[in-house]
Tab-separated table of C-alpha atoms in Angstrom:
chain	number	residue	atom	x	y	z
A	1	GLN	CA	14.286	16.269	13.626
A	2	VAL	CA	11.384	15.841	11.246
A	3	GLN	CA	8.172	17.336	12.543
A	4	LEU	CA	4.721	17.368	10.969
A	5	VAL	CA	1.961	19.229	12.773
A	6	GLU	CA	-1.613	19.110	11.502
A	7	SER	CA	-4.250	21.679	12.339
A	8	GLY	CA	-7.661	22.824	11.182
A	9	GLY	CA	-9.826	19.939	12.316
A	10	GLY	CA	-13.114	20.405	14.109
A	11	VAL	CA	-16.857	19.828	13.939
A	12	VAL	CA	-18.556	20.774	10.681
A	13	GLN	CA	-22.038	20.252	9.276
A	14	PRO	CA	-22.634	17.965	6.296
A	15	GLY	CA	-22.167	19.787	3.001
A	16	ARG	CA	-19.820	22.391	4.467
A	17	SER	CA	-16.083	22.862	3.905
A	18	LEU	CA	-12.933	22.661	5.985
A	19	ARG	CA	-9.248	23.207	5.250
A	20	LEU	CA	-6.563	21.217	7.017
A	21	SER	CA	-2.950	22.334	7.269
A	22	CYS	CA	0.238	20.413	7.958
A	23	ALA	CA	3.261	22.456	9.018
A	24	ALA	CA	6.563	20.736	8.245
A	25	SER	CA	9.957	21.335	9.798
A	26	GLY	CA	13.311	19.628	10.207
A	27	PHE	CA	13.764	18.736	6.537
A	28	THR	CA	13.780	20.306	3.077
A	29	PHE	CA	10.034	20.263	2.490
A	30	SER	CA	10.234	21.145	-1.210
A	31	THR	CA	12.081	17.914	-2.034
A	32	TYR	CA	9.570	15.467	-0.531
A	33	GLY	CA	6.246	14.147	-1.696
A	34	MET	CA	3.456	14.280	0.854
A	35	HIS	CA	0.338	12.237	1.552
A	36	TRP	CA	-2.863	12.559	3.529
A	37	VAL	CA	-4.129	9.402	5.249
A	38	ARG	CA	-7.269	9.201	7.370
A	39	GLN	CA	-8.648	6.884	10.024
A	40	ALA	CA	-12.328	6.739	10.913
A	41	PRO	CA	-13.070	6.112	14.611
A	42	GLY	CA	-12.216	2.516	15.491
A	43	LYS	CA	-11.308	1.699	11.881
A	44	GLY	CA	-8.185	1.138	9.796
A	45	LEU	CA	-6.049	3.445	7.725
A	46	GLU	CA	-7.308	4.842	4.424
A	47	TRP	CA	-5.108	6.661	1.923
A	48	VAL	CA	-6.639	9.971	0.813
A	49	ALA	CA	-4.314	11.904	-1.483
A	50	VAL	CA	-0.740	12.482	-2.643
A	51	ILE	CA	1.078	15.518	-3.975
A	52	TRP	CA	4.437	15.519	-5.688
A	53	TYR	CA	7.332	17.483	-4.155
A	54	ASP	CA	6.834	20.347	-6.629
A	55	GLY	CA	3.048	20.166	-6.674
A	56	ALA	CA	3.113	19.065	-10.322
A	57	LYS	CA	1.017	15.938	-9.771
A	58	LYS	CA	-1.832	15.137	-7.429
A	59	TYR	CA	-3.898	11.989	-7.043
A	60	TYR	CA	-6.891	11.112	-4.907
A	61	ALA	CA	-8.782	8.158	-3.521
A	62	ASP	CA	-12.064	7.569	-5.349
A	63	SER	CA	-13.931	8.277	-2.099
A	64	VAL	CA	-12.805	11.933	-2.084
A	65	LYS	CA	-12.164	12.669	-5.763
A	66	GLY	CA	-13.919	15.842	-6.888
A	67	ARG	CA	-14.525	16.999	-3.302
A	68	PHE	CA	-11.039	17.231	-1.764
A	69	THR	CA	-8.020	19.155	-3.067
A	70	ILE	CA	-4.464	18.633	-1.902
A	71	SER	CA	-2.004	21.501	-2.286
A	72	ARG	CA	1.234	22.799	-0.849
A	73	ASP	CA	3.133	26.033	-0.348
A	74	ASN	CA	6.820	25.210	-0.399
A	75	SER	CA	7.722	28.772	0.638
A	76	LYS	CA	5.769	28.213	3.861
A	77	ASN	CA	6.676	24.532	4.349
A	78	THR	CA	2.998	23.740	4.575
A	79	LEU	CA	0.716	21.076	3.123
A	80	TYR	CA	-3.037	21.586	2.794
A	81	LEU	CA	-6.181	19.561	2.308
A	82	GLN	CA	-9.244	21.487	1.199
A	83	MET	CA	-12.326	19.416	1.955
A	84	ASN	CA	-15.620	20.430	0.351
A	85	SER	CA	-19.093	18.866	0.387
A	86	LEU	CA	-18.251	16.992	3.552
A	87	ARG	CA	-20.191	13.863	4.459
A	88	ALA	CA	-20.656	11.956	7.683
A	89	GLU	CA	-18.379	9.230	6.324
A	90	ASP	CA	-15.515	11.742	6.124
A	91	THR	CA	-15.394	11.784	9.920
A	92	ALA	CA	-11.874	10.665	10.806
A	93	VAL	CA	-8.490	11.595	12.149
A	94	TYR	CA	-6.504	13.023	9.242
A	95	TYR	CA	-2.751	12.457	9.169
A	96	CYS	CA	-0.189	14.068	6.913
A	97	ALA	CA	2.808	11.895	6.127
A	98	ARG	CA	6.114	12.262	4.341
A	99	VAL	CA	6.948	9.695	1.698
A	100	ARG	CA	10.545	8.501	1.607
A	101	PHE	CA	11.101	8.746	-2.140
A	102	CYS	CA	9.321	10.793	-4.772
A	103	SER	CA	10.589	10.883	-8.337
A	104	SER	CA	9.089	12.675	-11.301
A	105	THR	CA	7.108	9.523	-12.123
A	106	ASN	CA	6.396	7.823	-8.800
A	107	CYS	CA	5.507	9.301	-5.438
A	108	TYR	CA	4.001	6.187	-3.869
A	109	GLY	CA	6.293	4.853	-1.215
A	110	TYR	CA	6.524	3.997	2.405
A	111	LEU	CA	5.516	6.741	4.826
A	112	GLU	CA	8.545	7.479	6.926
A	113	ASN	CA	7.151	10.267	9.113
A	114	TRP	CA	3.628	11.046	10.304
A	115	GLY	CA	1.994	13.935	12.083
A	116	GLN	CA	-0.077	13.442	15.223
A	117	GLY	CA	-3.327	13.845	13.312
A	118	THR	CA	-6.296	16.224	13.468
A	119	LEU	CA	-9.871	15.085	14.056
A	120	VAL	CA	-12.600	16.054	11.629
A	121	THR	CA	-16.169	15.374	12.723
A	122	VAL	CA	-18.966	15.843	10.201
A	123	SER	CA	-22.264	16.054	12.016
A	124	SER	CA	-25.392	18.140	12.088
B	1	GLU	CA	-5.998	-1.440	-7.079
B	2	ILE	CA	-4.152	-3.964	-4.929
B	3	VAL	CA	-6.265	-5.135	-1.986
B	4	LEU	CA	-4.389	-6.279	1.129
B	5	THR	CA	-5.978	-8.788	3.523
B	6	GLN	CA	-4.439	-9.188	6.957
B	7	SER	CA	-4.917	-12.169	9.231
B	8	PRO	CA	-5.752	-12.913	11.900
B	9	GLY	CA	-7.846	-9.940	12.895
B	10	THR	CA	-6.767	-10.358	16.505
B	11	LEU	CA	-3.843	-12.283	17.971
B	12	SER	CA	-3.926	-13.049	21.702
B	13	LEU	CA	-0.469	-13.815	23.037
B	14	SER	CA	1.617	-13.511	26.191
B	15	PRO	CA	4.801	-11.476	26.620
B	16	GLY	CA	7.788	-13.504	25.454
B	17	GLU	CA	5.805	-15.400	22.833
B	18	ARG	CA	6.353	-15.229	19.093
B	19	ALA	CA	3.873	-13.326	16.920
B	20	THR	CA	3.319	-14.124	13.254
B	21	LEU	CA	1.157	-11.711	11.270
B	22	SER	CA	0.069	-12.331	7.685
B	23	CYS	CA	-0.639	-9.932	4.817
B	24	ARG	CA	-1.966	-11.268	1.535
B	25	ALA	CA	-2.231	-9.175	-1.646
B	26	SER	CA	-4.896	-9.545	-4.332
B	27	GLN	CA	-2.155	-9.436	-6.970
B	28	SER	CA	1.603	-9.625	-6.972
B	29	VAL	CA	3.407	-6.707	-5.329
B	30	SER	CA	6.387	-6.023	-7.531
B	31	SER	CA	9.806	-4.853	-6.411
B	32	ASN	CA	8.983	-5.784	-2.819
B	33	TYR	CA	7.024	-2.578	-2.299
B	34	LEU	CA	5.538	-3.675	1.025
B	35	ALA	CA	5.772	-1.938	4.416
B	36	TRP	CA	4.549	-2.567	7.954
B	37	TYR	CA	3.426	-0.050	10.583
B	38	GLN	CA	2.659	-0.218	14.283
B	39	GLN	CA	-0.066	1.897	15.840
B	40	LYS	CA	-0.810	2.299	19.528
B	41	PRO	CA	-4.055	3.844	20.859
B	42	GLY	CA	-4.160	7.604	20.396
B	43	GLN	CA	-0.929	7.656	18.412
B	44	ALA	CA	0.018	7.999	14.768
B	45	PRO	CA	1.271	4.927	12.909
B	46	ARG	CA	5.008	4.277	13.122
B	47	LEU	CA	7.004	2.752	10.259
B	48	LEU	CA	8.531	-0.606	11.229
B	49	ILE	CA	9.530	-2.340	8.006
B	50	TYR	CA	9.914	-1.220	4.386
B	51	GLY	CA	10.847	-3.107	1.235
B	52	VAL	CA	9.428	-6.296	2.828
B	53	SER	CA	12.338	-6.902	5.175
B	54	ASN	CA	14.232	-3.678	5.962
B	55	ARG	CA	13.848	-2.366	9.487
B	56	ALA	CA	13.271	1.359	9.811
B	57	THR	CA	15.600	3.461	11.917
B	58	GLY	CA	15.466	2.567	15.594
B	59	ILE	CA	13.311	-0.540	15.206
B	60	PRO	CA	14.507	-3.455	17.379
B	61	ASN	CA	15.722	-6.592	15.652
B	62	ARG	CA	12.965	-8.692	17.220
B	63	PHE	CA	10.828	-7.321	14.368
B	64	SER	CA	11.387	-8.978	11.007
B	65	GLY	CA	9.579	-9.056	7.688
B	66	SER	CA	9.568	-11.642	4.937
B	67	GLY	CA	7.675	-12.765	1.870
B	68	SER	CA	7.281	-12.037	-1.814
B	69	GLY	CA	4.685	-11.848	-4.545
B	70	THR	CA	1.332	-11.965	-2.757
B	71	ASP	CA	2.213	-13.345	0.687
B	72	PHE	CA	4.025	-11.395	3.363
B	73	THR	CA	4.717	-11.919	7.054
B	74	LEU	CA	5.675	-9.745	9.987
B	75	THR	CA	7.277	-11.688	12.835
B	76	ILE	CA	7.918	-10.436	16.337
B	77	SER	CA	10.327	-12.952	17.812
B	78	ARG	CA	9.611	-12.343	21.506
B	79	LEU	CA	6.807	-9.996	22.449
B	80	GLU	CA	7.690	-7.161	24.789
B	81	PRO	CA	4.941	-5.323	26.735
B	82	GLU	CA	5.279	-2.315	24.413
B	83	ASP	CA	4.606	-4.453	21.311
B	84	PHE	CA	0.918	-4.934	22.035
B	85	ALA	CA	-0.657	-2.735	19.377
B	86	VAL	CA	-2.310	-2.799	15.955
B	87	TYR	CA	-0.163	-3.607	12.919
B	88	TYR	CA	-0.876	-2.592	9.338
B	89	CYS	CA	0.709	-3.657	6.089
B	90	GLN	CA	0.863	-1.241	3.164
B	91	GLN	CA	1.759	-1.686	-0.497
B	92	TYR	CA	3.214	1.064	-2.651
B	93	ASP	CA	3.398	-0.595	-6.056
B	94	GLY	CA	2.095	2.227	-8.243
B	95	SER	CA	-0.607	3.131	-5.750
B	96	LEU	CA	-0.966	3.090	-1.996
B	97	THR	CA	-3.275	0.847	0.017
B	98	PHE	CA	-3.340	-0.503	3.558
B	99	GLY	CA	-4.464	-3.791	4.980
B	100	GLY	CA	-7.244	-3.871	7.548
B	101	GLY	CA	-4.885	-4.398	10.471
B	102	THR	CA	-4.066	-7.088	13.041
B	103	LYS	CA	-4.471	-6.337	16.718
B	104	VAL	CA	-1.927	-8.026	18.962
B	105	GLU	CA	-3.431	-8.180	22.448
B	106	ILE	CA	-2.276	-9.525	25.785
B	107	LYS	CA	-3.617	-12.973	26.527
């Protein structure tokens, strides 16, 4: 069955960096687009970034553009989120999610599978 | 960017009652690119409905979705104890945004 397992969260000081990973199994990772979605404590869901199945295209929410980088290694079935210049408002649970359909032109779809999330706390 | 507004913020109902949740978009969502998710405390969101009205795999038929254009509804015909949770709508019409959520709590 489809499994997505995030890791890499923790407590980090403002201005520092952190890299999250999402290990995928149970499906052909290289044929699916992937998203990161976050949820601040007690708040709703916020889309963060998307990467096409082949890594050819990447898009970001304005709130993280220029600071976060989404990437993937299809040989390792792993998705990444490199987070630089972290701020207190980046504190959240970060989920990776598999999008149902991803064509060469559109990778925005419904999120069929989610990981359990990893908590990132930005605090001095 | 399409902004989604969910109402009410909280719905207080008893088991067995009918729940009607609303999701309104700031502009028309084309091709019915609208989904609903359920989230329980400490858990990841779970896909319930996609394409406005299609139930995801394993979702009971007491959950149904309807609507078009800018107004969408999630209906739970008879609330079961496990249905008390937070529900989010999401549009995927060229971008991806979520509504603010509706909490369905036990009255």
